[in-house]
XYZ file of C-alpha atoms in Angstrom:
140
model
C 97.444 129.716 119.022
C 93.626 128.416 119.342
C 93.613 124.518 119.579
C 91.092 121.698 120.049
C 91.961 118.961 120.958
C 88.605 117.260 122.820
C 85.957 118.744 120.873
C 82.460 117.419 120.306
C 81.617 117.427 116.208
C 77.739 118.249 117.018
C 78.903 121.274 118.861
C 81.705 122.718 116.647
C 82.487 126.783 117.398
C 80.261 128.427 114.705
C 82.954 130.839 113.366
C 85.039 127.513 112.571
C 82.457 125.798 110.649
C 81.617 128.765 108.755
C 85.178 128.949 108.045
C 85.645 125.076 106.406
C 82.578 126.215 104.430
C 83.551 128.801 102.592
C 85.041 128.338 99.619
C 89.052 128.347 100.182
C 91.550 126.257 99.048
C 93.590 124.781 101.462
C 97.291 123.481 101.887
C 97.788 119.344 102.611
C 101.263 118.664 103.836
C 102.298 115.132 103.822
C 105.663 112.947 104.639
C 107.485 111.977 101.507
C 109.473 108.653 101.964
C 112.434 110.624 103.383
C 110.444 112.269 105.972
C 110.511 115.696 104.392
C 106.955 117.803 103.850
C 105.304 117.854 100.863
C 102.476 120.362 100.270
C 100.320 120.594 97.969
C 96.798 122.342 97.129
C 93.561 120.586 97.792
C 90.324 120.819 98.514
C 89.082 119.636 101.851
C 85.736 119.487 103.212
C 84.169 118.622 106.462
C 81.695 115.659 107.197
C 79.852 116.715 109.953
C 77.661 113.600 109.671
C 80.640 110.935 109.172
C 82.710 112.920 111.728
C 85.874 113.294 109.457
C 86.969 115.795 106.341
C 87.729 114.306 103.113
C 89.756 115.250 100.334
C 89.637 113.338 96.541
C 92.343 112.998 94.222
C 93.535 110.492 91.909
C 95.162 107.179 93.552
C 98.782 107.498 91.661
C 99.029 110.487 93.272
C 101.834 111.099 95.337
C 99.864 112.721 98.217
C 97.948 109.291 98.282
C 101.128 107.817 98.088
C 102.576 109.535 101.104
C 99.307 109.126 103.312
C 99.711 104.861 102.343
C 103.043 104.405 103.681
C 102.442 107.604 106.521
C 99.226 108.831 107.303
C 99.688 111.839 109.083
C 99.112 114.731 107.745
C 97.651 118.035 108.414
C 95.486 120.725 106.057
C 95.596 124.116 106.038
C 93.673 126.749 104.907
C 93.961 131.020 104.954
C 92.295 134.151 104.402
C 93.825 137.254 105.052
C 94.362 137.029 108.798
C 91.922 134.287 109.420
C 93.393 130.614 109.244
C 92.459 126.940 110.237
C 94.469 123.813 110.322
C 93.581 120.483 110.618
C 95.894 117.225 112.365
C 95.116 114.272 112.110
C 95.636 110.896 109.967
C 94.090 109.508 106.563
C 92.992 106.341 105.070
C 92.806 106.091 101.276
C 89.819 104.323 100.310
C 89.137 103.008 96.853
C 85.553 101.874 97.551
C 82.624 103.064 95.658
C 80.937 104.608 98.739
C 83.716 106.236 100.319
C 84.787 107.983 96.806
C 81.147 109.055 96.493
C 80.515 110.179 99.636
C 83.701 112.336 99.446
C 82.825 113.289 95.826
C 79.576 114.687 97.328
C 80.375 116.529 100.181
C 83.434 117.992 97.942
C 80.370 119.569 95.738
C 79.235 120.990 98.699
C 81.686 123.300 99.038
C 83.587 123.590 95.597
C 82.026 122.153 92.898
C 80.617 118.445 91.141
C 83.912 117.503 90.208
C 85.065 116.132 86.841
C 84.883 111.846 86.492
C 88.383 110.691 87.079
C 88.288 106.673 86.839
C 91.337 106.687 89.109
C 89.628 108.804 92.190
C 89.975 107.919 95.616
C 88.768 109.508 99.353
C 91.287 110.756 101.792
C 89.221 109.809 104.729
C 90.764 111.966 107.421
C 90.589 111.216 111.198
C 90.517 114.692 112.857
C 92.524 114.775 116.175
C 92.345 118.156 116.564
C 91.796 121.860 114.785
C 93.880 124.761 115.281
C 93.040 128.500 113.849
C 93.572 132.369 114.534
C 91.649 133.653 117.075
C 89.085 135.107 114.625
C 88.283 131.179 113.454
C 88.763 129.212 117.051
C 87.990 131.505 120.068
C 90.576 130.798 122.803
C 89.080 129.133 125.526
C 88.216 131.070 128.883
């Protein structure tokens, strides 16, 4: 399988990016507190700018929960043969700017989303995508 691992954000492979901006819903998969997976569907959008993805959700949530006490994680998304996965770890940030910034860049690719008093980022630290061949050209 396609992986990068050392990869420059200004110089992403173009059939990736196009890939993370289309609109697909993707998979995040999570540690519970026994270690097991827990998956769950999100939206998840790269910040070319910040250098990270984010993903919003409400702060009881038990994927926020997970990411607080673990935060690796890893976000997947498919279409039809085509696939992409991100690794990496996640800070959940309550602060005004963070939440907007993700709330924005979300809207980029989705849509506005709804006011939720209790939403927080998912700031995700990218260590490295992984896709099909169609998404992440194997390197030569």
């Amino acid at each position: 399988m396609p992986s990068l691992r050392e990869f420059d954000w200004s110089d992403l492979p173009p059939a990736l990016l196009e890939f993370w901006t289309e609109r697909h819903l993707c998979t995040l998969s999570t540690l519970d507190r026994h270690g097991a997976p827990h998956g769950v569907p999100v939206g998840a959008v790269l910040d070319l700018e910040e250098r990270c993805a984010w993903i919003i959700t409400s702060g009881g949530s038990q994927k926020a929960t997970n990411l607080r006490r673990d935060p690796r994680l890893s976000v997947t998304q498919v279409d039809g043969a085509r696939w992409s996965s991100i690794a990496g770890t996640a800070e959940v940030l309550d602060d005004a700017a963070s939440v907007a910034r993700a709330c924005e860049r979300y809207a980029t690719r989705y849509r506005t989303p709804r006011e939720n008093a209790e939403r927080v980022a998912l700031r995700i630290t990218v260590e490295r995508f992984l896709g099909s061949a169609g998404v992440l050209a194997r390197p030569e």
